[in-house]
Amino acid sequence: MKSAIAASLIASAAAFAPASKGAAKTALNAFESELGVQPPLGFFDPLGMLDDASQERFDRLRFVELKHGRISQLACLGHIVTSAGLRLPGNISNEEGLAFADVPAGLKALSVMPGSGLLQIIIFIGILETAVMKDVTGEAEFVGDFRNGFIDFGWDTFDEETKIQKRAIELNNGRAAQMGILALMVHECLDSNDPYVINSLLHLPAGPF
């Protein structure tokens, strides 16, 4: 699972770092004004995935980055909420007598969740992927616009500068969340519950001084 998350991070972040010389110069000239190209990194494409890429290719990578960022933001929030001990009331499985309160936070939840529960999650995600989280009506103003003439929250009342700002905020929050949920998952897999895990790995004192 960590490999899959890491691969998605590489793919989604690939659209944006300082252009190297040579072939990357073409990509820099083509996409340096795109949303998300901002200080301190500027245009960040260390793997050269945008070398000689078309606008369609860029839009595909941006779509994937936005999707992974949105999922990761939900994942971080879910991890924080469940780690704080908040649970739904009642049972997740009446047959097994398993209460929501008995399901641990994080990856450990997969080890106790009933198979039927996992199946429901997969079906729900499949419905969202194929019928909801996409441009169904063809009215999208930009890549990742899934309002479909239904959900607006006042978007049409914003001026263009505000729209760009809010899209940039979402993009950056998504990038941070991708790194955040990956760190949480890696931390769960380590054999230490030490909150100063970096200090432990580097054999440094666990404190600010």
CSV table of C-alpha atoms in Angstrom, one decimal:
chain,number,residue,atom,x,y,z
A,1,MET,CA,0.0,0.0,0.0
A,2,LYS,CA,2.9,2.4,0.8
A,3,SER,CA,4.3,1.7,-2.7
A,4,ALA,CA,1.0,2.6,-4.3
A,5,ILE,CA,0.8,5.8,-2.3
A,6,ALA,CA,4.4,6.7,-3.2
A,7,ALA,CA,3.8,6.0,-6.8
A,8,SER,CA,0.7,8.3,-6.8
A,9,LEU,CA,2.7,11.1,-5.1
A,10,ILE,CA,5.4,10.8,-7.7
A,11,ALA,CA,2.9,11.0,-10.5
A,12,SER,CA,0.9,13.8,-9.1
A,13,ALA,CA,3.9,16.0,-8.0
A,14,ALA,CA,5.7,15.5,-11.3
A,15,ALA,CA,4.1,18.5,-12.9
A,16,PHE,CA,5.9,21.2,-11.0
A,17,ALA,CA,9.9,21.8,-10.2
A,18,PRO,CA,12.7,23.9,-11.5
A,19,ALA,CA,13.2,23.1,-15.1
A,20,SER,CA,16.5,21.5,-16.0
A,21,LYS,CA,18.2,22.5,-19.2
A,22,GLY,CA,17.7,20.8,-22.6
A,23,ALA,CA,14.5,18.9,-23.2
A,24,ALA,CA,12.8,20.3,-20.0
A,25,LYS,CA,13.1,23.8,-21.4
A,26,THR,CA,10.2,23.1,-23.8
A,27,ALA,CA,8.0,22.0,-20.9
A,28,LEU,CA,9.1,25.0,-18.9
A,29,ASN,CA,8.1,27.4,-21.6
A,30,ALA,CA,4.8,25.6,-22.1
A,31,PHE,CA,3.6,25.2,-18.5
A,32,GLU,CA,5.5,27.8,-16.4
A,33,SER,CA,2.3,30.0,-16.2
A,34,GLU,CA,0.0,27.1,-15.0
A,35,LEU,CA,-1.7,27.2,-11.7
A,36,GLY,CA,0.5,25.6,-9.0
A,37,VAL,CA,3.8,26.8,-10.5
A,38,GLN,CA,4.8,29.1,-7.6
A,39,PRO,CA,7.7,29.9,-5.2
A,40,PRO,CA,9.8,28.5,-3.8
A,41,LEU,CA,10.0,25.5,-6.2
A,42,GLY,CA,8.6,27.1,-9.3
A,43,PHE,CA,8.1,24.6,-12.1
A,44,PHE,CA,8.8,21.2,-10.5
A,45,ASP,CA,9.2,18.2,-12.9
A,46,PRO,CA,12.3,16.2,-11.7
A,47,LEU,CA,11.3,13.1,-13.6
A,48,GLY,CA,10.8,15.0,-16.9
A,49,MET,CA,7.2,13.7,-17.3
A,50,LEU,CA,6.3,16.9,-19.1
A,51,ASP,CA,9.1,17.0,-21.5
A,52,ASP,CA,7.5,17.6,-24.9
A,53,ALA,CA,4.1,17.0,-23.3
A,54,SER,CA,0.8,18.2,-24.8
A,55,GLN,CA,-1.7,20.3,-22.9
A,56,GLU,CA,-3.9,17.2,-22.8
A,57,ARG,CA,-1.1,15.3,-20.9
A,58,PHE,CA,-0.6,18.2,-18.5
A,59,ASP,CA,-4.4,18.3,-17.8
A,60,ARG,CA,-4.4,14.6,-17.1
A,61,LEU,CA,-1.6,14.9,-14.6
A,62,ARG,CA,-3.4,17.9,-13.0
A,63,PHE,CA,-6.6,15.9,-12.8
A,64,VAL,CA,-4.8,13.0,-11.0
A,65,GLU,CA,-3.0,15.4,-8.7
A,66,LEU,CA,-6.3,17.1,-7.7
A,67,LYS,CA,-8.1,13.8,-7.1
A,68,HIS,CA,-5.3,12.4,-5.0
A,69,GLY,CA,-5.1,15.7,-3.1
A,70,ARG,CA,-8.8,15.6,-2.3
A,71,ILE,CA,-8.7,12.0,-1.2
A,72,SER,CA,-5.6,12.6,0.9
A,73,GLN,CA,-7.3,15.6,2.7
A,74,LEU,CA,-10.2,13.4,3.6
A,75,ALA,CA,-7.9,10.6,4.7
A,76,CYS,CA,-5.9,13.0,7.0
A,77,LEU,CA,-9.1,14.3,8.5
A,78,GLY,CA,-10.4,10.8,9.0
A,79,HIS,CA,-7.2,9.7,10.6
A,80,ILE,CA,-7.2,12.6,13.0
A,81,VAL,CA,-10.8,12.1,14.0
A,82,THR,CA,-10.5,8.4,14.6
A,83,SER,CA,-7.2,8.7,16.4
A,84,ALA,CA,-8.9,11.2,18.7
A,85,GLY,CA,-11.3,8.4,19.6
A,86,LEU,CA,-14.4,9.6,17.8
A,87,ARG,CA,-16.6,6.8,16.5
A,88,LEU,CA,-20.1,6.3,15.2
A,89,PRO,CA,-22.5,4.8,17.7
A,90,GLY,CA,-23.7,1.2,17.4
A,91,ASN,CA,-22.2,-1.8,15.7
A,92,ILE,CA,-20.4,-2.1,12.4
A,93,SER,CA,-21.4,-5.8,12.3
A,94,ASN,CA,-24.3,-7.2,14.3
A,95,GLU,CA,-23.4,-10.7,13.2
A,96,GLU,CA,-19.9,-10.4,14.7
A,97,GLY,CA,-20.9,-8.2,17.5
A,98,LEU,CA,-18.3,-5.7,16.4
A,99,ALA,CA,-18.9,-2.1,17.5
A,100,PHE,CA,-17.6,1.0,15.7
A,101,ALA,CA,-15.8,1.8,18.9
A,102,ASP,CA,-13.8,-1.5,18.6
A,103,VAL,CA,-12.3,-0.6,15.2
A,104,PRO,CA,-8.8,0.9,15.6
A,105,ALA,CA,-7.6,3.9,13.8
A,106,GLY,CA,-5.5,3.9,10.7
A,107,LEU,CA,-4.4,0.8,8.8
A,108,LYS,CA,-5.2,-1.5,11.7
A,109,ALA,CA,-8.8,-1.0,10.9
A,110,LEU,CA,-8.5,-3.2,7.8
A,111,SER,CA,-7.5,-6.1,10.0
A,112,VAL,CA,-10.8,-6.2,12.0
A,113,MET,CA,-13.3,-4.7,9.5
A,114,PRO,CA,-15.7,-7.4,8.1
A,115,GLY,CA,-15.4,-8.3,4.5
A,116,SER,CA,-18.9,-7.0,3.8
A,117,GLY,CA,-17.8,-3.6,5.2
A,118,LEU,CA,-14.8,-3.4,2.9
A,119,LEU,CA,-17.0,-4.4,-0.1
A,120,GLN,CA,-19.4,-1.6,0.7
A,121,ILE,CA,-16.6,0.9,0.8
A,122,ILE,CA,-15.3,-0.4,-2.6
A,123,ILE,CA,-18.8,-0.2,-4.2
A,124,PHE,CA,-19.3,3.3,-2.8
A,125,ILE,CA,-15.9,4.5,-4.2
A,126,GLY,CA,-16.8,2.9,-7.5
A,127,ILE,CA,-20.0,4.8,-7.7
A,128,LEU,CA,-18.3,8.1,-6.9
A,129,GLU,CA,-15.6,7.4,-9.4
A,130,THR,CA,-17.9,6.5,-12.3
A,131,ALA,CA,-20.9,8.7,-11.8
A,132,VAL,CA,-20.2,11.6,-9.4
A,133,MET,CA,-16.6,12.8,-9.1
A,134,LYS,CA,-16.4,13.7,-12.8
A,135,ASP,CA,-17.6,16.3,-15.3
A,136,VAL,CA,-20.9,14.7,-16.0
A,137,THR,CA,-22.7,17.7,-17.6
A,138,GLY,CA,-19.7,19.0,-19.6
A,139,GLU,CA,-20.0,22.4,-17.8
A,140,ALA,CA,-16.6,22.3,-16.1
A,141,GLU,CA,-14.7,25.6,-16.1
A,142,PHE,CA,-11.4,23.9,-15.4
A,143,VAL,CA,-9.8,20.6,-14.7
A,144,GLY,CA,-11.2,19.1,-11.5
A,145,ASP,CA,-14.5,21.1,-11.6
A,146,PHE,CA,-17.1,18.6,-10.6
A,147,ARG,CA,-19.9,20.9,-9.7
A,148,ASN,CA,-22.0,19.6,-12.6
A,149,GLY,CA,-24.5,22.5,-12.3
A,150,PHE,CA,-25.5,21.4,-8.8
A,151,ILE,CA,-23.0,22.3,-6.0
A,152,ASP,CA,-21.8,25.9,-6.2
A,153,PHE,CA,-21.3,27.4,-2.7
A,154,GLY,CA,-21.2,30.9,-4.2
A,155,TRP,CA,-18.4,30.1,-6.7
A,156,ASP,CA,-20.0,32.1,-9.5
A,157,THR,CA,-20.1,35.2,-7.3
A,158,PHE,CA,-16.2,35.2,-7.0
A,159,ASP,CA,-14.1,37.3,-9.3
A,160,GLU,CA,-11.4,35.6,-11.4
A,161,GLU,CA,-8.6,36.6,-8.9
A,162,THR,CA,-10.4,35.0,-6.0
A,163,LYS,CA,-11.2,31.9,-8.0
A,164,ILE,CA,-7.5,31.4,-8.9
A,165,GLN,CA,-6.6,32.0,-5.2
A,166,LYS,CA,-9.0,29.4,-4.0
A,167,ARG,CA,-7.9,26.8,-6.6
A,168,ALA,CA,-4.3,27.4,-5.6
A,169,ILE,CA,-5.2,26.9,-1.9
A,170,GLU,CA,-6.9,23.6,-2.7
A,171,LEU,CA,-4.0,22.4,-4.8
A,172,ASN,CA,-1.4,23.2,-2.1
A,173,ASN,CA,-3.6,21.7,0.7
A,174,GLY,CA,-3.9,18.6,-1.4
A,175,ARG,CA,-0.1,18.4,-1.9
A,176,ALA,CA,0.5,18.8,1.8
A,177,ALA,CA,-2.2,16.2,2.6
A,178,GLN,CA,-0.6,13.6,0.2
A,179,MET,CA,2.6,13.9,2.1
A,180,GLY,CA,0.8,14.0,5.4
A,181,ILE,CA,-1.2,10.8,5.0
A,182,LEU,CA,1.8,9.0,3.6
A,183,ALA,CA,3.8,10.0,6.7
A,184,LEU,CA,1.0,8.8,8.9
A,185,MET,CA,0.9,5.4,7.2
A,186,VAL,CA,4.6,5.0,7.3
A,187,HIS,CA,4.7,5.9,11.0
A,188,GLU,CA,2.1,3.3,11.7
A,189,CYS,CA,4.3,0.6,10.1
A,190,LEU,CA,7.3,1.5,12.1
A,191,ASP,CA,8.1,-0.6,15.2
A,192,SER,CA,8.1,2.4,17.5
A,193,ASN,CA,5.3,4.4,19.1
A,194,ASP,CA,7.8,7.2,19.9
A,195,PRO,CA,6.3,10.5,18.7
A,196,TYR,CA,9.9,11.7,18.1
A,197,VAL,CA,10.4,9.0,15.5
A,198,ILE,CA,12.9,11.1,13.4
A,199,ASN,CA,15.0,11.6,16.5
A,200,SER,CA,15.0,7.9,17.2
A,201,LEU,CA,16.0,7.0,13.7
A,202,LEU,CA,18.9,9.6,13.8
A,203,HIS,CA,19.8,8.7,17.4
A,204,LEU,CA,19.2,12.2,18.5
A,205,PRO,CA,17.8,13.3,21.9
A,206,ALA,CA,14.0,13.4,21.9
A,207,GLY,CA,13.5,17.1,22.8
A,208,PRO,CA,14.0,20.6,21.6
A,209,PHE,CA,17.4,21.1,23.4
